[in-house]
Amino acid sequence: MKINEHFLQLKDSYLFATVGRKTTEYKNAHPDRKVIRLSIGDVTRPLAPIVVRAMQRAVEDMGRKETFKGYGPDQYCYGYDVLIDSIKGSYARKGVTLSSDEVFISDGAKSDLGNILDLFSADNTVLIPDPVYPVYVDTNVMAGRRILFADATEENGFLPMPQEGVKADIIYLCSPNNPTGAAYSKEQLRAWVDYANRNDAVILYDAAYEYFVQDEYLARSIYQVEGAEQCAIEFCSYSKTAGFTGVRCGYTIVPTALKRGGASLKRMWARRQSTKFNGVSYITQMGASVVFSEEGEREIAENIGYYRRNAAVIASCLDELGIWYTGGKNSPYIWMKCPDGMQSWAFFDRLLEEANVVGTPGSGFGKNGEGYFRLTAFGTHEDTQEACRRISAMLRRG
Ligand code: PLP
């Protein structure tokens, strides 16, 4: 037998392991010091009460013969109508009309971002921004696809735009972005949509952080741009929107109008999902189905607001220090330039040792991340404020 040798090409991911190891070593050596993590990439606020109640009701349903549920409904790849309708409602408020069979319920954006590649030939060329959420690169390395990188740099505000000479078949865009926090405007996305349609390419649009967008000119969905339904698949998640990282639920939009090679990608995806996936639990779907209700949106807005205030604290600290950064306003991530031209890991060490604050070195997200550093807004207010005081004091000391 032969293994998939493309796996041997994967680079080991040392980033979070090394951050964890260095932090533990420092804490063990200095048990008296309080180390604050501004590196948390996971949510920390609890589920909204309305979600908890909906899940409790669903548990009760499962315990009664009359209301017990087995596999989900076949019709929409095991997604319940009530959930699909609520997602359609959320899109309608963004000015996007969807039909029920364009909405696919998933156990989170990560699985679908990887699984969608089943639809495409391994011969395709992929265009991925650098720096980037590592899943896009690794899933394509596993399939042996040729990867081109779109440089995200300070010059383009970490929002690379299409380049006419570059020919790619599959394009990844993530907005608001992890790790940079930068978010595309509708105008900028229009350029990508036009480029993809001209080049017969498909955009895989990761909107996992769209609920953090506040500014009207920024896109909350790629389908807010005309023509996107002919070239884009959108991946969304309840993880950061509603604190579902441990519950697991997301949704992927594959428009009816999206065709390539004479085939409907929606039909192919439905076929793929009904063959390899058996749906998301009823309890989870019922919890998710109330997130976009009026009360649900009000409650999740409180949690998102909490993270936003943290982001604002970090952003204003960097503003005062005159440090360049992206993100912070429409994103839980702040991507700062390391002061004095420091390398990412050197700044990590300095911050840990002198301020007892942990962040994530930008170089771990791609070569263009060197010299940058990611801070996140997922901690507590108190810790975020204290961390900013320490960062400020450290940098003013010089
Ligand atoms: N996409 C991006 C850009 C992310 O940062 C994450 C999680 O951190 C995901 C997708 C994964 O989301 P989910 O929890 O829905 O799998």
Short mmCIF file of C-alpha atoms and ligand atoms in Angstrom, two decimals:
data_model
loop_
_atom_site.label_atom_id
_atom_site.label_comp_id
_atom_site.label_asym_id
_atom_site.label_seq_id
_atom_site.Cartn_x
_atom_site.Cartn_y
_atom_site.Cartn_z
CA MET A 1 0.00 0.00 0.00
CA LYS A 2 0.98 3.61 -0.43
CA ILE A 3 0.21 6.39 2.01
CA ASN A 4 -0.71 9.89 0.92
CA GLU A 5 2.83 11.17 0.74
CA HIS A 6 1.67 14.76 0.58
CA PHE A 7 1.29 14.51 4.36
CA LEU A 8 5.06 14.28 4.56
CA GLN A 9 5.26 17.77 3.07
CA LEU A 10 3.34 19.32 5.98
CA LYS A 11 5.41 21.63 8.12
CA ASP A 12 5.16 20.94 11.83
CA SER A 13 3.19 23.65 13.52
CA TYR A 14 5.39 24.84 16.36
CA LEU A 15 3.65 28.15 16.89
CA PHE A 16 1.12 27.51 19.65
CA ALA A 17 3.15 24.67 21.16
CA THR A 18 6.19 26.94 21.47
CA VAL A 19 4.11 29.81 22.87
CA GLY A 20 2.68 27.37 25.45
CA ARG A 21 6.05 25.87 26.34
CA LYS A 22 7.82 29.22 26.75
CA THR A 23 4.94 30.54 28.87
CA THR A 24 4.97 27.49 31.16
CA GLU A 25 8.73 27.64 31.54
CA TYR A 26 8.56 31.30 32.48
CA LYS A 27 5.74 30.72 34.99
CA ASN A 28 7.59 27.81 36.59
CA ALA A 29 10.70 29.95 36.95
CA HIS A 30 8.70 32.92 38.36
CA PRO A 31 5.73 31.51 40.29
CA ASP A 32 5.20 34.89 42.03
CA ARG A 33 4.46 36.80 38.80
CA LYS A 34 1.03 37.01 37.19
CA VAL A 35 1.38 36.23 33.50
CA ILE A 36 -1.45 37.61 31.32
CA ARG A 37 -2.33 35.91 28.07
CA LEU A 38 -3.31 38.20 25.22
CA SER A 39 -2.80 35.18 22.99
CA ILE A 40 -6.18 33.51 23.63
CA GLY A 41 -7.73 32.48 20.31
CA ASP A 42 -10.77 30.92 21.94
CA VAL A 43 -13.87 32.60 23.33
CA THR A 44 -14.18 32.89 27.11
CA ARG A 45 -17.68 34.33 27.64
CA PRO A 46 -20.45 31.78 28.38
CA LEU A 47 -23.30 30.90 26.01
CA ALA A 48 -26.22 33.32 25.80
CA PRO A 49 -29.04 32.36 28.22
CA ILE A 50 -31.52 31.97 25.34
CA VAL A 51 -29.20 29.40 23.74
CA VAL A 52 -28.87 27.46 26.98
CA ARG A 53 -32.66 27.36 27.38
CA ALA A 54 -33.18 26.19 23.79
CA MET A 55 -30.64 23.41 24.29
CA GLN A 56 -32.29 22.39 27.56
CA ARG A 57 -35.64 22.13 25.78
CA ALA A 58 -34.00 20.05 23.06
CA VAL A 59 -32.54 17.69 25.65
CA GLU A 60 -36.04 17.26 27.07
CA ASP A 61 -37.33 16.52 23.55
CA MET A 62 -34.73 13.79 23.17
CA GLY A 63 -35.86 12.17 26.41
CA ARG A 64 -39.50 11.81 25.40
CA LYS A 65 -40.80 9.21 22.96
CA GLU A 66 -43.16 11.72 21.30
CA THR A 67 -40.48 14.31 20.58
CA PHE A 68 -37.36 12.16 20.25
CA LYS A 69 -35.23 12.88 17.14
CA GLY A 70 -32.94 10.52 15.26
CA TYR A 71 -30.96 11.59 12.20
CA GLY A 72 -31.80 15.08 10.98
CA PRO A 73 -34.05 15.71 7.99
CA ASP A 74 -32.64 14.47 4.65
CA GLN A 75 -33.99 17.37 2.69
CA TYR A 76 -31.29 19.90 3.55
CA CYS A 77 -28.41 17.63 4.47
CA TYR A 78 -29.72 17.12 8.03
CA GLY A 79 -30.28 20.81 8.77
CA TYR A 80 -33.54 21.61 10.60
CA ASP A 81 -35.84 24.17 8.94
CA VAL A 82 -35.99 26.34 12.03
CA LEU A 83 -32.20 26.78 11.97
CA ILE A 84 -31.97 27.27 8.23
CA ASP A 85 -34.77 29.84 8.36
CA SER A 86 -33.00 31.79 11.08
CA ILE A 87 -29.80 31.86 8.99
CA LYS A 88 -31.78 33.04 5.96
CA GLY A 89 -33.25 35.77 8.19
CA SER A 90 -29.81 36.89 9.31
CA TYR A 91 -28.68 37.12 5.66
CA ALA A 92 -31.84 38.97 4.67
CA ARG A 93 -30.94 41.67 7.21
CA LYS A 94 -27.62 42.03 5.35
CA GLY A 95 -29.50 42.42 2.08
CA VAL A 96 -28.79 38.87 0.86
CA THR A 97 -31.57 36.50 -0.18
CA LEU A 98 -30.87 32.79 0.12
CA SER A 99 -32.93 29.71 -0.60
CA SER A 100 -33.01 26.92 1.97
CA ASP A 101 -31.05 24.48 -0.17
CA GLU A 102 -28.13 26.91 -0.38
CA VAL A 103 -27.57 26.72 3.40
CA PHE A 104 -25.60 23.74 4.71
CA ILE A 105 -25.35 23.20 8.46
CA SER A 106 -21.94 22.05 9.65
CA ASP A 107 -20.11 21.26 12.87
CA GLY A 108 -18.02 24.40 12.38
CA ALA A 109 -16.20 26.32 9.69
CA LYS A 110 -12.95 24.43 10.02
CA SER A 111 -14.34 21.08 8.87
CA ASP A 112 -16.11 22.56 5.87
CA LEU A 113 -13.10 24.68 4.89
CA GLY A 114 -11.12 21.46 4.68
CA ASN A 115 -13.85 19.22 3.27
CA ILE A 116 -14.88 21.57 0.47
CA LEU A 117 -11.67 20.64 -1.32
CA ASP A 118 -13.27 17.29 -2.22
CA LEU A 119 -15.08 19.24 -4.94
CA PHE A 120 -11.95 20.40 -6.72
CA SER A 121 -9.26 18.67 -8.74
CA ALA A 122 -5.81 18.35 -7.20
CA ASP A 123 -4.49 20.01 -10.39
CA ASN A 124 -5.95 23.36 -9.43
CA THR A 125 -3.71 26.19 -8.34
CA VAL A 126 -4.61 27.80 -5.02
CA LEU A 127 -4.05 31.39 -3.97
CA ILE A 128 -3.72 31.95 -0.23
CA PRO A 129 -2.95 35.20 1.60
CA ASP A 130 0.22 35.32 3.70
CA PRO A 131 0.02 35.64 6.72
CA VAL A 132 -2.90 33.29 7.13
CA TYR A 133 -5.05 30.97 9.24
CA PRO A 134 -2.94 27.78 8.81
CA VAL A 135 -5.86 25.48 7.87
CA TYR A 136 -6.00 26.76 4.27
CA VAL A 137 -2.38 25.91 3.61
CA ASP A 138 -2.28 22.56 5.35
CA THR A 139 -5.46 21.18 3.76
CA ASN A 140 -4.08 21.98 0.31
CA VAL A 141 -0.66 20.56 1.10
CA MET A 142 -2.44 17.32 2.12
CA ALA A 143 -4.05 17.21 -1.32
CA GLY A 144 -0.81 18.05 -3.14
CA ARG A 145 -2.11 21.26 -4.72
CA ARG A 146 0.16 23.99 -6.03
CA ILE A 147 -0.02 26.98 -3.70
CA LEU A 148 0.64 30.61 -4.58
CA PHE A 149 0.71 33.25 -1.88
CA ALA A 150 -0.86 36.70 -2.04
CA ASP A 151 1.35 39.01 -0.02
CA ALA A 152 -0.45 40.81 2.80
CA THR A 153 1.81 43.63 3.93
CA GLU A 154 1.79 46.94 5.73
CA GLU A 155 1.65 48.65 2.31
CA ASN A 156 -1.68 47.05 1.40
CA GLY A 157 -3.01 47.20 4.98
CA PHE A 158 -2.69 43.39 5.13
CA LEU A 159 -5.50 43.19 2.55
CA PRO A 160 -3.98 41.85 -0.67
CA MET A 161 -5.82 42.67 -3.89
CA PRO A 162 -5.96 40.57 -7.09
CA GLN A 163 -3.07 40.80 -9.51
CA GLU A 164 -3.90 40.33 -13.16
CA GLY A 165 -0.78 38.31 -14.01
CA VAL A 166 -1.56 35.71 -11.34
CA LYS A 167 -3.77 32.81 -12.43
CA ALA A 168 -5.39 30.85 -9.63
CA ASP A 169 -8.37 28.48 -9.58
CA ILE A 170 -9.17 28.52 -5.88
CA ILE A 171 -8.81 31.71 -3.83
CA TYR A 172 -9.04 31.96 -0.04
CA LEU A 173 -10.20 35.19 1.54
CA CYS A 174 -10.79 35.66 5.25
CA SER A 175 -12.45 38.86 6.47
CA PRO A 176 -12.28 40.06 9.21
CA ASN A 177 -8.98 38.27 9.11
CA ASN A 178 -7.29 35.94 11.51
CA PRO A 179 -4.49 36.78 12.34
CA THR A 180 -4.40 40.39 11.09
CA GLY A 181 -7.85 41.67 12.07
CA ALA A 182 -7.98 43.53 8.74
CA ALA A 183 -11.36 43.54 6.98
CA TYR A 184 -12.22 44.05 3.32
CA SER A 185 -14.61 46.76 2.22
CA LYS A 186 -17.41 45.83 -0.16
CA GLU A 187 -15.53 47.79 -2.85
CA GLN A 188 -12.36 45.77 -2.36
CA LEU A 189 -14.29 42.51 -2.44
CA ARG A 190 -15.87 43.59 -5.70
CA ALA A 191 -12.40 43.54 -7.27
CA TRP A 192 -11.90 39.96 -6.06
CA VAL A 193 -15.33 38.87 -7.27
CA ASP A 194 -14.73 40.37 -10.71
CA TYR A 195 -11.29 38.78 -10.88
CA ALA A 196 -12.68 35.35 -9.91
CA ASN A 197 -15.49 35.56 -12.43
CA ARG A 198 -13.08 36.63 -15.21
CA ASN A 199 -10.70 33.79 -14.38
CA ASP A 200 -13.25 31.03 -13.77
CA ALA A 201 -11.92 30.79 -10.20
CA VAL A 202 -13.83 29.97 -7.01
CA ILE A 203 -13.45 32.11 -3.88
CA LEU A 204 -13.60 30.32 -0.54
CA TYR A 205 -14.69 33.14 1.75
CA ASP A 206 -14.18 32.63 5.46
CA ALA A 207 -16.59 34.88 7.37
CA ALA A 208 -16.05 33.33 10.81
CA TYR A 209 -15.66 36.81 12.38
CA GLU A 210 -18.34 38.70 10.46
CA TYR A 211 -20.35 39.54 13.58
CA PHE A 212 -17.45 41.73 14.74
CA VAL A 213 -17.90 44.05 11.75
CA GLN A 214 -19.31 47.44 12.77
CA ASP A 215 -18.45 49.78 9.89
CA GLU A 216 -21.13 49.89 7.22
CA TYR A 217 -18.65 50.12 4.30
CA LEU A 218 -17.10 46.78 5.28
CA ALA A 219 -18.52 43.51 3.99
CA ARG A 220 -20.36 41.17 6.34
CA SER A 221 -20.91 38.66 3.56
CA ILE A 222 -19.27 38.33 0.16
CA TYR A 223 -22.79 38.04 -1.28
CA GLN A 224 -23.25 41.74 -0.54
CA VAL A 225 -21.20 42.11 -3.72
CA GLU A 226 -22.99 41.57 -7.00
CA GLY A 227 -21.79 38.54 -8.93
CA ALA A 228 -20.41 36.76 -5.84
CA GLU A 229 -23.14 34.12 -6.09
CA GLN A 230 -21.46 32.99 -9.32
CA CYS A 231 -18.01 32.51 -7.84
CA ALA A 232 -18.01 32.27 -4.04
CA ILE A 233 -18.68 29.80 -1.25
CA GLU A 234 -19.04 31.37 2.20
CA PHE A 235 -18.08 29.70 5.48
CA CYS A 236 -19.64 30.92 8.72
CA SER A 237 -19.49 29.80 12.28
CA TYR A 238 -21.32 30.20 15.58
CA SER A 239 -17.96 29.80 17.33
CA LYS A 240 -16.92 33.42 17.67
CA THR A 241 -20.39 34.83 16.97
CA ALA A 242 -22.11 33.02 19.83
CA GLY A 243 -19.43 31.28 21.87
CA PHE A 244 -19.94 27.88 20.22
CA THR A 245 -16.29 26.77 20.05
CA GLY A 246 -17.10 23.92 22.43
CA VAL A 247 -20.62 23.30 21.12
CA ARG A 248 -19.66 23.09 17.40
CA CYS A 249 -21.97 24.53 14.78
CA GLY A 250 -21.47 26.51 11.59
CA TYR A 251 -23.00 26.96 8.17
CA THR A 252 -21.72 27.07 4.64
CA ILE A 253 -23.44 28.82 1.75
CA VAL A 254 -23.12 27.27 -1.70
CA PRO A 255 -25.22 29.33 -4.13
CA THR A 256 -27.38 27.74 -6.81
CA ALA A 257 -25.79 30.04 -9.40
CA LEU A 258 -22.28 28.70 -8.71
CA LYS A 259 -21.34 26.34 -11.54
CA ARG A 260 -17.96 25.15 -12.72
CA GLY A 261 -17.09 22.64 -15.41
CA GLY A 262 -20.79 22.42 -16.25
CA ALA A 263 -21.62 21.15 -12.75
CA SER A 264 -23.53 22.72 -9.86
CA LEU A 265 -21.19 23.01 -6.87
CA LYS A 266 -24.25 23.09 -4.60
CA ARG A 267 -25.36 19.69 -5.90
CA MET A 268 -21.84 18.30 -5.59
CA TRP A 269 -21.56 19.58 -2.01
CA ALA A 270 -24.98 18.15 -1.10
CA ARG A 271 -23.86 14.82 -2.52
CA ARG A 272 -20.55 15.01 -0.67
CA GLN A 273 -22.20 15.87 2.63
CA SER A 274 -24.90 13.21 2.40
CA THR A 275 -22.19 10.64 1.67
CA LYS A 276 -19.57 11.58 4.25
CA PHE A 277 -21.46 13.48 6.97
CA ASN A 278 -24.45 12.67 9.15
CA GLY A 279 -25.33 16.12 10.39
CA VAL A 280 -25.05 18.17 13.55
CA SER A 281 -26.84 17.07 16.72
CA TYR A 282 -30.44 18.17 17.22
CA ILE A 283 -29.55 19.75 20.55
CA THR A 284 -26.82 21.85 18.98
CA GLN A 285 -29.02 22.90 16.06
CA MET A 286 -31.80 23.99 18.42
CA GLY A 287 -29.32 26.04 20.44
CA ALA A 288 -28.01 27.68 17.25
CA SER A 289 -31.52 28.29 15.92
CA VAL A 290 -32.21 31.03 18.51
CA VAL A 291 -28.91 32.90 18.07
CA PHE A 292 -30.30 35.13 15.30
CA SER A 293 -33.64 35.76 17.00
CA GLU A 294 -34.19 39.28 18.31
CA GLU A 295 -33.39 38.26 21.87
CA GLY A 296 -30.50 36.05 20.72
CA GLU A 297 -28.88 38.86 18.75
CA ARG A 298 -29.24 41.17 21.75
CA GLU A 299 -27.57 38.64 24.02
CA ILE A 300 -24.70 37.74 21.71
CA ALA A 301 -24.15 41.46 21.11
CA GLU A 302 -23.36 41.77 24.82
CA ASN A 303 -20.59 39.20 24.60
CA ILE A 304 -19.23 40.58 21.35
CA GLY A 305 -19.41 44.05 22.90
CA TYR A 306 -17.34 42.79 25.82
CA TYR A 307 -14.58 41.59 23.44
CA ARG A 308 -14.88 44.78 21.41
CA ARG A 309 -14.22 46.89 24.49
CA ASN A 310 -11.08 44.84 25.14
CA ALA A 311 -9.99 45.38 21.55
CA ALA A 312 -10.58 49.11 21.93
CA VAL A 313 -8.44 49.20 25.08
CA ILE A 314 -5.55 47.52 23.24
CA ALA A 315 -6.00 49.72 20.16
CA SER A 316 -5.96 52.95 22.18
CA CYS A 317 -2.87 51.79 24.08
CA LEU A 318 -1.07 51.23 20.75
CA ASP A 319 -2.38 54.57 19.44
CA GLU A 320 -0.87 56.34 22.43
CA LEU A 321 2.42 54.58 21.89
CA GLY A 322 2.37 55.44 18.18
CA ILE A 323 2.58 51.79 17.15
CA TRP A 324 1.20 50.73 13.78
CA TYR A 325 -1.48 48.03 13.80
CA THR A 326 -4.45 46.63 11.90
CA GLY A 327 -7.68 45.23 13.35
CA GLY A 328 -9.12 46.01 16.75
CA LYS A 329 -12.26 47.76 15.60
CA ASN A 330 -14.05 45.23 13.40
CA SER A 331 -12.24 42.22 14.77
CA PRO A 332 -11.17 40.58 18.05
CA TYR A 333 -7.57 40.54 16.75
CA ILE A 334 -4.99 43.30 16.85
CA TRP A 335 -2.00 42.87 14.59
CA MET A 336 0.75 45.19 15.73
CA LYS A 337 4.11 46.03 14.29
CA CYS A 338 6.89 45.03 16.66
CA PRO A 339 8.59 48.15 18.01
CA ASP A 340 12.14 49.13 17.01
CA GLY A 341 12.18 46.70 14.07
CA MET A 342 12.24 43.69 16.41
CA GLN A 343 11.60 40.19 15.06
CA SER A 344 8.37 38.52 16.19
CA TRP A 345 9.95 35.96 18.54
CA ALA A 346 12.38 38.48 20.03
CA PHE A 347 9.41 40.71 20.87
CA PHE A 348 7.56 37.71 22.30
CA ASP A 349 10.47 37.02 24.67
CA ARG A 350 10.79 40.64 25.70
CA LEU A 351 7.07 41.01 26.36
CA LEU A 352 6.98 37.82 28.40
CA GLU A 353 10.06 38.64 30.46
CA GLU A 354 9.60 42.37 31.00
CA ALA A 355 5.80 42.76 31.02
CA ASN A 356 4.73 39.17 31.78
CA VAL A 357 2.33 39.37 28.86
CA VAL A 358 1.92 36.63 26.24
CA GLY A 359 0.99 37.29 22.61
CA THR A 360 1.46 35.34 19.39
CA PRO A 361 4.44 35.94 17.11
CA GLY A 362 3.28 36.95 13.63
CA SER A 363 6.00 34.93 11.92
CA GLY A 364 4.10 31.77 12.88
CA PHE A 365 1.34 32.70 10.40
CA GLY A 366 3.57 33.06 7.33
CA LYS A 367 6.70 34.83 6.12
CA ASN A 368 4.99 38.23 5.88
CA GLY A 369 4.12 37.95 9.56
CA GLU A 370 7.77 38.41 10.55
CA GLY A 371 8.15 41.62 12.52
CA TYR A 372 4.48 41.62 13.58
CA PHE A 373 2.61 40.33 16.60
CA ARG A 374 -0.99 39.22 17.28
CA LEU A 375 -2.89 40.29 20.40
CA THR A 376 -6.44 39.12 21.06
CA ALA A 377 -9.46 40.58 22.81
CA PHE A 378 -10.75 37.30 24.27
CA GLY A 379 -9.41 37.85 27.81
CA THR A 380 -11.11 39.62 30.72
CA HIS A 381 -11.38 43.43 30.92
CA GLU A 382 -9.21 43.51 34.01
CA ASP A 383 -6.44 41.44 32.46
CA THR A 384 -6.57 43.35 29.18
CA GLN A 385 -6.29 46.70 30.96
CA GLU A 386 -3.48 45.48 33.19
CA ALA A 387 -1.63 43.97 30.19
CA CYS A 388 -1.90 47.28 28.33
CA ARG A 389 -0.57 49.21 31.34
CA ARG A 390 2.42 46.88 31.45
CA ILE A 391 3.06 47.03 27.68
CA SER A 392 2.88 50.79 27.85
CA ALA A 393 5.28 51.02 30.78
CA MET A 394 7.71 48.60 29.13
CA LEU A 395 7.80 50.49 25.85
CA ARG A 396 8.04 53.91 27.50
CA ARG A 397 11.04 52.64 29.46
CA GLY A 398 12.54 51.81 26.05
N1 PLP B 1 -11.82 30.35 10.33
C1 PLP B 1 -11.02 31.17 11.03
C2 PLP B 1 -10.39 32.31 10.34
C3 PLP B 1 -10.76 30.92 12.38
O1 PLP B 1 -9.94 31.73 13.05
C4 PLP B 1 -11.37 29.81 13.01
C5 PLP B 1 -11.13 29.50 14.43
O2 PLP B 1 -10.32 30.05 15.11
C6 PLP B 1 -12.19 28.99 12.24
C7 PLP B 1 -12.41 29.29 10.91
C8 PLP B 1 -12.78 27.76 12.83
O3 PLP B 1 -14.05 27.94 13.24
P1 PLP B 1 -14.92 26.74 13.84
O4 PLP B 1 -14.76 26.78 15.32
O5 PLP B 1 -16.29 27.07 13.37
O6 PLP B 1 -14.44 25.45 13.24
#
